CSV table of C-alpha atoms and ligand atoms in Angstrom, one decimal:
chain,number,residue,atom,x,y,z
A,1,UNK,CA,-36.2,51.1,0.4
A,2,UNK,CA,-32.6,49.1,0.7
A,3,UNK,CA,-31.7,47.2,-1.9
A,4,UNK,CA,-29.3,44.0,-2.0
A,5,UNK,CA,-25.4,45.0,-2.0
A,6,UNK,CA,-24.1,42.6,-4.4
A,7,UNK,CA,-19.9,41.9,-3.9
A,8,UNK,CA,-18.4,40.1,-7.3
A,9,UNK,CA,-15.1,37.7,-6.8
A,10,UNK,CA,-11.6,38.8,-8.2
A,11,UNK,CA,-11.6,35.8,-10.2
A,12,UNK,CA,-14.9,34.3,-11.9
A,13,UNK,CA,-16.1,32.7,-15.2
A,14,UNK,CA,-14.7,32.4,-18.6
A,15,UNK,CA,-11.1,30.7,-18.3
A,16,UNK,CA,-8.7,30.1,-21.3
A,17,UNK,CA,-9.3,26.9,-22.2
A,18,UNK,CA,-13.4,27.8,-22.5
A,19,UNK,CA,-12.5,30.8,-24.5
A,20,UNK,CA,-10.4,29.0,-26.8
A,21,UNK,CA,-12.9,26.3,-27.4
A,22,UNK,CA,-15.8,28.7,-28.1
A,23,UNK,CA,-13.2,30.6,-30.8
A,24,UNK,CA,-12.2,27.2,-32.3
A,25,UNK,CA,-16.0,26.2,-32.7
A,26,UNK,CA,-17.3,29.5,-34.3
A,27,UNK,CA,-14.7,29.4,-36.6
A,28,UNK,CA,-14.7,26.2,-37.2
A,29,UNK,CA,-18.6,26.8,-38.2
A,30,UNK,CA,-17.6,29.9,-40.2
A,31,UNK,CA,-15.4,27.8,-42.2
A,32,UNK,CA,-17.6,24.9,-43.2
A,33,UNK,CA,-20.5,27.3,-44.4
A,34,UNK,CA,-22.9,24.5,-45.2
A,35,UNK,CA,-23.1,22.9,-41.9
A,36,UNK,CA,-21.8,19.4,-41.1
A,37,UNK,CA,-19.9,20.7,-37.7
A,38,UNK,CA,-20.8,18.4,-35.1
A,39,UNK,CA,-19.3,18.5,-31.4
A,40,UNK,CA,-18.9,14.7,-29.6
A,41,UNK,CA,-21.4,15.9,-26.8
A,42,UNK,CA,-21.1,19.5,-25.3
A,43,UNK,CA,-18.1,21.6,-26.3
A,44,UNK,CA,-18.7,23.4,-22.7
A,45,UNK,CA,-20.6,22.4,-19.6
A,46,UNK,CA,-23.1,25.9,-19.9
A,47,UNK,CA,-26.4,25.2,-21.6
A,48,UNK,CA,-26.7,29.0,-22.4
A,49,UNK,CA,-23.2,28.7,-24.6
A,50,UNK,CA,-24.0,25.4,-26.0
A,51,UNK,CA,-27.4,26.8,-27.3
A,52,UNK,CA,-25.7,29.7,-28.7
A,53,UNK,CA,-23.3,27.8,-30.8
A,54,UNK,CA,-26.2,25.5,-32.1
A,55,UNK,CA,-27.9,28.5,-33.3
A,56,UNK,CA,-24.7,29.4,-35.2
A,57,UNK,CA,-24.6,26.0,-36.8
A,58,UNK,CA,-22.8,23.9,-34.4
A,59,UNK,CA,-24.8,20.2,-34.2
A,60,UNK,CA,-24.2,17.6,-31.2
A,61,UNK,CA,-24.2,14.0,-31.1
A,62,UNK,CA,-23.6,11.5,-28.6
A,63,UNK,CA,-22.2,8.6,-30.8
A,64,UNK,CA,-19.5,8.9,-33.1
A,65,UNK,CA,-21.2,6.0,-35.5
A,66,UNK,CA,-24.1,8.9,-36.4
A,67,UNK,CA,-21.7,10.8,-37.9
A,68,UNK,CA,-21.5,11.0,-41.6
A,69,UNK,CA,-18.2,10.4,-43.3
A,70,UNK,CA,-16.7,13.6,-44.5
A,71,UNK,CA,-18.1,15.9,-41.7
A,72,UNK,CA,-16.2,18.2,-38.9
A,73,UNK,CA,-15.7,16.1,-35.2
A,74,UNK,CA,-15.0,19.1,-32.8
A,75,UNK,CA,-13.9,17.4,-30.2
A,76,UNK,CA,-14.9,19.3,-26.8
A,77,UNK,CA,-12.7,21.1,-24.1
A,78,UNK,CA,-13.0,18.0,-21.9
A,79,UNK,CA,-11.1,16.2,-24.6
A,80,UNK,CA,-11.7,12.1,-25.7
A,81,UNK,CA,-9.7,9.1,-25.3
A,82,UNK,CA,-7.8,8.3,-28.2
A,83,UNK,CA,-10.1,5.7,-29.1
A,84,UNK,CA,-12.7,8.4,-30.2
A,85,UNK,CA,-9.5,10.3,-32.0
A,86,UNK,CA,-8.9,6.9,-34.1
A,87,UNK,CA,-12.5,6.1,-35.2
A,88,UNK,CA,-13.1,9.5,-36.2
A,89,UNK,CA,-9.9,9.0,-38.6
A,90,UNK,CA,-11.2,5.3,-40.1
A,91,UNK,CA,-14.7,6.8,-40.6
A,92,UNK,CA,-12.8,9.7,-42.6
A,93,UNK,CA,-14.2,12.6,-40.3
A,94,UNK,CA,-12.1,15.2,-40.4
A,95,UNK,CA,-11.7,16.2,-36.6
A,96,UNK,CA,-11.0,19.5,-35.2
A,97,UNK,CA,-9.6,19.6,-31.6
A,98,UNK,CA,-11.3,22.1,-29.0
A,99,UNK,CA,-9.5,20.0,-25.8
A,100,UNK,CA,-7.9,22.3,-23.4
A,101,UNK,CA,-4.2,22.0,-23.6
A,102,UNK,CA,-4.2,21.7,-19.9
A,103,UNK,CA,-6.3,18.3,-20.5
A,104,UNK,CA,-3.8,17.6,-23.1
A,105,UNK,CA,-0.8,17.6,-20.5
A,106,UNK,CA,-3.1,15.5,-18.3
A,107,UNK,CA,-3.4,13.2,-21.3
A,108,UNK,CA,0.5,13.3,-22.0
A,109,UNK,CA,1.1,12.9,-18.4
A,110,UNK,CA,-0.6,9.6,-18.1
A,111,UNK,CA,0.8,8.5,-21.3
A,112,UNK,CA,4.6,9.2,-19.8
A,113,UNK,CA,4.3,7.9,-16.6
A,114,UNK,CA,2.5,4.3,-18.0
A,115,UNK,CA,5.4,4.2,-20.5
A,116,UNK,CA,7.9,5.0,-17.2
A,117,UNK,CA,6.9,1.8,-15.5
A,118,UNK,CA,4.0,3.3,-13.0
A,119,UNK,CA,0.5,2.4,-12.0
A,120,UNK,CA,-1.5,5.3,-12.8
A,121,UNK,CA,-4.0,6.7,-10.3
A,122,UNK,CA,-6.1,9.5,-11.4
A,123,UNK,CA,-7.7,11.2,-8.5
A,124,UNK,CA,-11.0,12.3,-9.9
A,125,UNK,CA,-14.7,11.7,-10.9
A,126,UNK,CA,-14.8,8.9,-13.3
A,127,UNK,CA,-17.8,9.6,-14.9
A,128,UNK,CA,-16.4,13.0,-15.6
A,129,UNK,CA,-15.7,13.2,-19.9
A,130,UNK,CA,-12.2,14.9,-18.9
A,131,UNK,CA,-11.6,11.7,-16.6
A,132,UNK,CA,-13.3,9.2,-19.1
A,133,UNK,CA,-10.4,10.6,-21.8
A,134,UNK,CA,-7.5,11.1,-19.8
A,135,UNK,CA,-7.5,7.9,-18.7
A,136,UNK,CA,-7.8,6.4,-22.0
A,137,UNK,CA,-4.0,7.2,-22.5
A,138,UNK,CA,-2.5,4.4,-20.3
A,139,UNK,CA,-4.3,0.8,-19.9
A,140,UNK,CA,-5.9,-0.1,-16.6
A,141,UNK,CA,-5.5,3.5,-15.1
A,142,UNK,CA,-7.4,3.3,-11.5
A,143,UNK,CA,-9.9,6.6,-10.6
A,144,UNK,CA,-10.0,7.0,-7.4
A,145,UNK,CA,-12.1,9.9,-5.3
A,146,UNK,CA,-12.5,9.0,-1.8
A,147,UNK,CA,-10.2,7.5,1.0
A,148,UNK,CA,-12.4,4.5,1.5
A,149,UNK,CA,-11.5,3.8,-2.6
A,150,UNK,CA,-7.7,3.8,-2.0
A,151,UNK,CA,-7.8,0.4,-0.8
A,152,UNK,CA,-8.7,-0.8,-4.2
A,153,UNK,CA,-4.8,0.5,-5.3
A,154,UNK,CA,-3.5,-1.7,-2.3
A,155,UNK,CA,-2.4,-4.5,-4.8
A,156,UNK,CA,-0.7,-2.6,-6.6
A,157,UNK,CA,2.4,-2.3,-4.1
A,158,UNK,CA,4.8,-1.0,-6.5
A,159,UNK,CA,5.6,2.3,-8.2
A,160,UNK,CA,2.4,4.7,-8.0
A,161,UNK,CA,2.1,7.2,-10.6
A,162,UNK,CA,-0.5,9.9,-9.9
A,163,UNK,CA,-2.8,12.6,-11.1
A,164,UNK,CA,-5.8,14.4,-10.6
A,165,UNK,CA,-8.9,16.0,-12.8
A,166,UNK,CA,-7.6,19.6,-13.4
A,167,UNK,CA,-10.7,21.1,-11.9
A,168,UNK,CA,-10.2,19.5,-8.3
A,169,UNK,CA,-9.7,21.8,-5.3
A,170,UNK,CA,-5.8,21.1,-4.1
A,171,UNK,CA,-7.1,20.3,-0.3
A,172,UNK,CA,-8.8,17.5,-1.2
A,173,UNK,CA,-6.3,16.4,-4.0
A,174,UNK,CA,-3.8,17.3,-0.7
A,175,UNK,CA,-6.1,15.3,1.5
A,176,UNK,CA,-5.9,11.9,-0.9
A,177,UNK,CA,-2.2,12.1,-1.2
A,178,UNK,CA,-1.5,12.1,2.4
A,179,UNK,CA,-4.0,9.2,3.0
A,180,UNK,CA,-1.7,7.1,-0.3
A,181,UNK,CA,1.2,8.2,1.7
A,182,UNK,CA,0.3,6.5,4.6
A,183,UNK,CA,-0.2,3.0,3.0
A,184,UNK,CA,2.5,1.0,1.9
A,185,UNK,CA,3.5,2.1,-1.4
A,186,UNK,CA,7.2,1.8,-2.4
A,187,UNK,CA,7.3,4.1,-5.4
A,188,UNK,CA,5.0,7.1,-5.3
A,189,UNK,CA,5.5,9.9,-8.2
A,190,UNK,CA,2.9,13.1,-8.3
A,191,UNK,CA,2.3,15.1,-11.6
A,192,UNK,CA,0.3,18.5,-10.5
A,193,UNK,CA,-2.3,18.8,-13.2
A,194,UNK,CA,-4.7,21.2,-11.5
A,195,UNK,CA,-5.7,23.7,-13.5
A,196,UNK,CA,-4.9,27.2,-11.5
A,197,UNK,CA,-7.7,29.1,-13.6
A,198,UNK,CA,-9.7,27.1,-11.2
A,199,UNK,CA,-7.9,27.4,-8.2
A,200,UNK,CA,-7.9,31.5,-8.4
A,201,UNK,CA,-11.6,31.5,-9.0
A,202,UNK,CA,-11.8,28.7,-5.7
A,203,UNK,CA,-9.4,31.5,-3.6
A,204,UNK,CA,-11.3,33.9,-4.3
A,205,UNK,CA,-15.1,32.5,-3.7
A,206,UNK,CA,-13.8,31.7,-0.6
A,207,UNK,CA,-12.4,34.8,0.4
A,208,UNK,CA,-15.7,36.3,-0.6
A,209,UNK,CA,-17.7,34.5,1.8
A,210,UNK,CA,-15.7,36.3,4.9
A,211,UNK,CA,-17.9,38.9,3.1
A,212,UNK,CA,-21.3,38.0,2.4
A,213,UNK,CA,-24.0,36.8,3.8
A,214,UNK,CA,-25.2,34.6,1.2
A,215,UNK,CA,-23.1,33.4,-2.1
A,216,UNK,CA,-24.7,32.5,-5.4
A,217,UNK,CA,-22.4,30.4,-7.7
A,218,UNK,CA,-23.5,30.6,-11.1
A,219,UNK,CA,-22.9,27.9,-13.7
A,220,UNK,CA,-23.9,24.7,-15.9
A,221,UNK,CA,-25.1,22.1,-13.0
A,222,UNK,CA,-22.8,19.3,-14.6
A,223,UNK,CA,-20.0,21.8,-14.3
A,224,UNK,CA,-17.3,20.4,-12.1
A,225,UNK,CA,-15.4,23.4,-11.3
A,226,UNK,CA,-18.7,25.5,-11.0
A,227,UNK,CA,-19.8,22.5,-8.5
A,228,UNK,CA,-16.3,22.4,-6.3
A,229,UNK,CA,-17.2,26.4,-6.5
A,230,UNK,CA,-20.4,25.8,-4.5
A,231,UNK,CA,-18.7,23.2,-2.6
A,232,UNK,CA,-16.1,25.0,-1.3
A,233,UNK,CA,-18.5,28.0,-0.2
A,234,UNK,CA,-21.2,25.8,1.5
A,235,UNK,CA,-17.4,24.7,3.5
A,236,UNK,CA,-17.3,28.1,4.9
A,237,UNK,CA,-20.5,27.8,6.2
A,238,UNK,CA,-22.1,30.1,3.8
A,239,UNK,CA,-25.5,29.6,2.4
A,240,UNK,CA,-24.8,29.0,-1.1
A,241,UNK,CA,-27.0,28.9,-4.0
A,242,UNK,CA,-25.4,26.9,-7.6
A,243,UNK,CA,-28.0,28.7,-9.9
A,244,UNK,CA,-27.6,28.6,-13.8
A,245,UNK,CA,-29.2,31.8,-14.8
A,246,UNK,CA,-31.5,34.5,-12.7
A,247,UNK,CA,-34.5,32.2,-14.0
A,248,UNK,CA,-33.3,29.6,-11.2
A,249,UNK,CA,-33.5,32.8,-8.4
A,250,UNK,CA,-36.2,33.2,-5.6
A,251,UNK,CA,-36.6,36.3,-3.8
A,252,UNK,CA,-36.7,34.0,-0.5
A,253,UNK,CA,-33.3,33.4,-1.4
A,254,UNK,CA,-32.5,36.1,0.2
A,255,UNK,CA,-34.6,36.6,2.9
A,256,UNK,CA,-33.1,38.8,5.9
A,257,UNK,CA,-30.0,39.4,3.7
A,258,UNK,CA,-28.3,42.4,2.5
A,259,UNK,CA,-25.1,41.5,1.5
A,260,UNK,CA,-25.0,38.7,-1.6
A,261,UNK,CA,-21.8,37.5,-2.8
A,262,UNK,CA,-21.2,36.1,-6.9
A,263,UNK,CA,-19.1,34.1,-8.4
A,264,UNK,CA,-19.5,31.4,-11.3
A,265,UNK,CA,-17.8,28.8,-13.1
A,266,UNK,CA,-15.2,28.5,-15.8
A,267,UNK,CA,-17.6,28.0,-18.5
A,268,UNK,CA,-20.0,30.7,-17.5
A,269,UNK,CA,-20.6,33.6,-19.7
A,270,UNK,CA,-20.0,37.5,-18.9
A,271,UNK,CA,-23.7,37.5,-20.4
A,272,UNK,CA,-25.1,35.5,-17.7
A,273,UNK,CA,-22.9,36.9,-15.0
A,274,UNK,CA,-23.8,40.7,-15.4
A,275,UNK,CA,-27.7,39.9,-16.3
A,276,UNK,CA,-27.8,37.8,-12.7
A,277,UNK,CA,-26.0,41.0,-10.8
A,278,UNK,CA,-28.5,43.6,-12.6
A,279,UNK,CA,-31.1,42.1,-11.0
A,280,UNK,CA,-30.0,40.9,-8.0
A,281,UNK,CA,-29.1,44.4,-7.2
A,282,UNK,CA,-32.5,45.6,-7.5
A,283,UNK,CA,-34.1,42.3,-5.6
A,284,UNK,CA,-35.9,43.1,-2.6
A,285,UNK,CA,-34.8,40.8,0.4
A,286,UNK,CA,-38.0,39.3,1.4
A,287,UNK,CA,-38.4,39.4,4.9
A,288,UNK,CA,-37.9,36.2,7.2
B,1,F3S,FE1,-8.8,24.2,-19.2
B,1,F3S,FE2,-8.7,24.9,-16.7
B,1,F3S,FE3,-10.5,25.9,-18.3
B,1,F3S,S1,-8.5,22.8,-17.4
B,1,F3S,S2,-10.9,24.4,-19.8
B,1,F3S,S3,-8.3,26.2,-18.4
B,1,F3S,S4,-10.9,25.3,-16.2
């Protein structure tokens, strides 16, 4: 009996930023023993994380006006427009910051370069939360994520200040650039605020799918990153599976396959990882 070789890439799940937000929750719950710790939506993007942290105390809400006076506001690692920062302070929450300090620059950069004269552009997903509160930091900031949207920036002829959501892939930041370039903008300043956490783990899923035969990216299926993960790998040509957690598998996932690759997404834990390799390992390709 052969069972599945399962290949792992160099780079995969928990980055920094994740880390530190889990850390800052926990003991932001261990320090306000009686409860009243509530995150402004999910801290993370992974469903298996946010449960654990509820279990530990941590509550959720989705509007800031719930909220009793005196409680914790973690904010997540996504970050919030300063809007959220300033009605949490009149409402007398006391607000504990979990944003990723690479949001944070994102936030700073947008800031700078509306205060430097420049029509900002942020190249991203605007229902994204990291996109909803970076933008927040400069009025009228346009989101842009396709070349058919750039037109919408065309009245704006003058000094073009740009940025991106840190957890875009650099071609198809690249790719929009080039397309800007080629209009008629006078003025056009770029501030690189991709996150490289996500690049490496990008580099490496796709150097992994020279080989594999099949890839399974494993992650929330709101995260961005893990998405641009699966993305990229179905860009190879790769049959590619976004799973959350080995509930989501099939065995006819891997029919006529012997070689699986894994990778998974910034806010996916070890726990999830090495439980989906286990028993992948020991799956029996079902035959085609
Ligand atoms: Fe921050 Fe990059 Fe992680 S932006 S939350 S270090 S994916």
């Amino acid at each position: 009996m052969r069972l599945m070789e399962v290949i792992l890439a160099s780079k995969r799940g928990f980055c920094f930023g994740v880390e530190d937000a889990i850390e800052l929750a926990q003991n932001t719950i261990e320090s306000n023993p009686t409860g009243e710790v509530i995150a402004l939506g999910p801290v993370i993007h992974n469903k298996q994380v946010v449960h654990q942290l509820q279990t530990e105390g941590l509550d959720q809400s989705g509007d800031l006006e719930e909220i009793p006076a005196g409680h914790t506001l973690l904010i997540r690692s996504h970050g919030a427009p300063p809007e959220i920062h300033d009605r949490a302070e009149q409402r007398n929450l006391n607000v504990v910051d979990a944003t990723c300090i690479l949001v944070k620059k994102a936030q700073n950069v947008v800031r700078k370069l509306h205060e430097e004269g420049y029509q900002v552009i942020m190249i991203g997903d605007r229902q994204h939360p990291e996109v909803i509160g970076v933008i927040g930091y400069a009025p009228d900031v346009i989101v842009i994520d396709s070349e058919e949207e750039i037109d919408e920036v065309l009245p704006h002829r003058g000094k073009l200040g740009i940025v991106a959501q840190t957890t875009h892939a650099p071609e198809h930041v690249a790719d929009m650039i080039g397309a800007i370039c080629a209009r008629p903008f006078r003025e056009i300043k770029i501030v690189n605020t991709l996150c490289l956490e996500v690049i490496r783990r990008q580099e490496a899923a796709v150097e992994l799918c020279r080989d594999v035969e099949v890839m399974f990216v494993l992650g929330g299926l709101h995260s961005a990153n893990t998405r641009e993960l699966a993305r990229l790998c179905v860009d190879q040509g790769m049959i590619t599976f976004h799973l959350e957690t080995w509930d989501d598998f099939r065995s006819d996932m891997v029919a006529g396959k012997r070689v699986a690759g894994v990778t998974a997404g910034a806010s996916t834990p070890d726990s999830v990882i090495n439980h989906f390799v286990e028993n992948l390992k020991r799956a029996q390709p079902a035959s085609v």
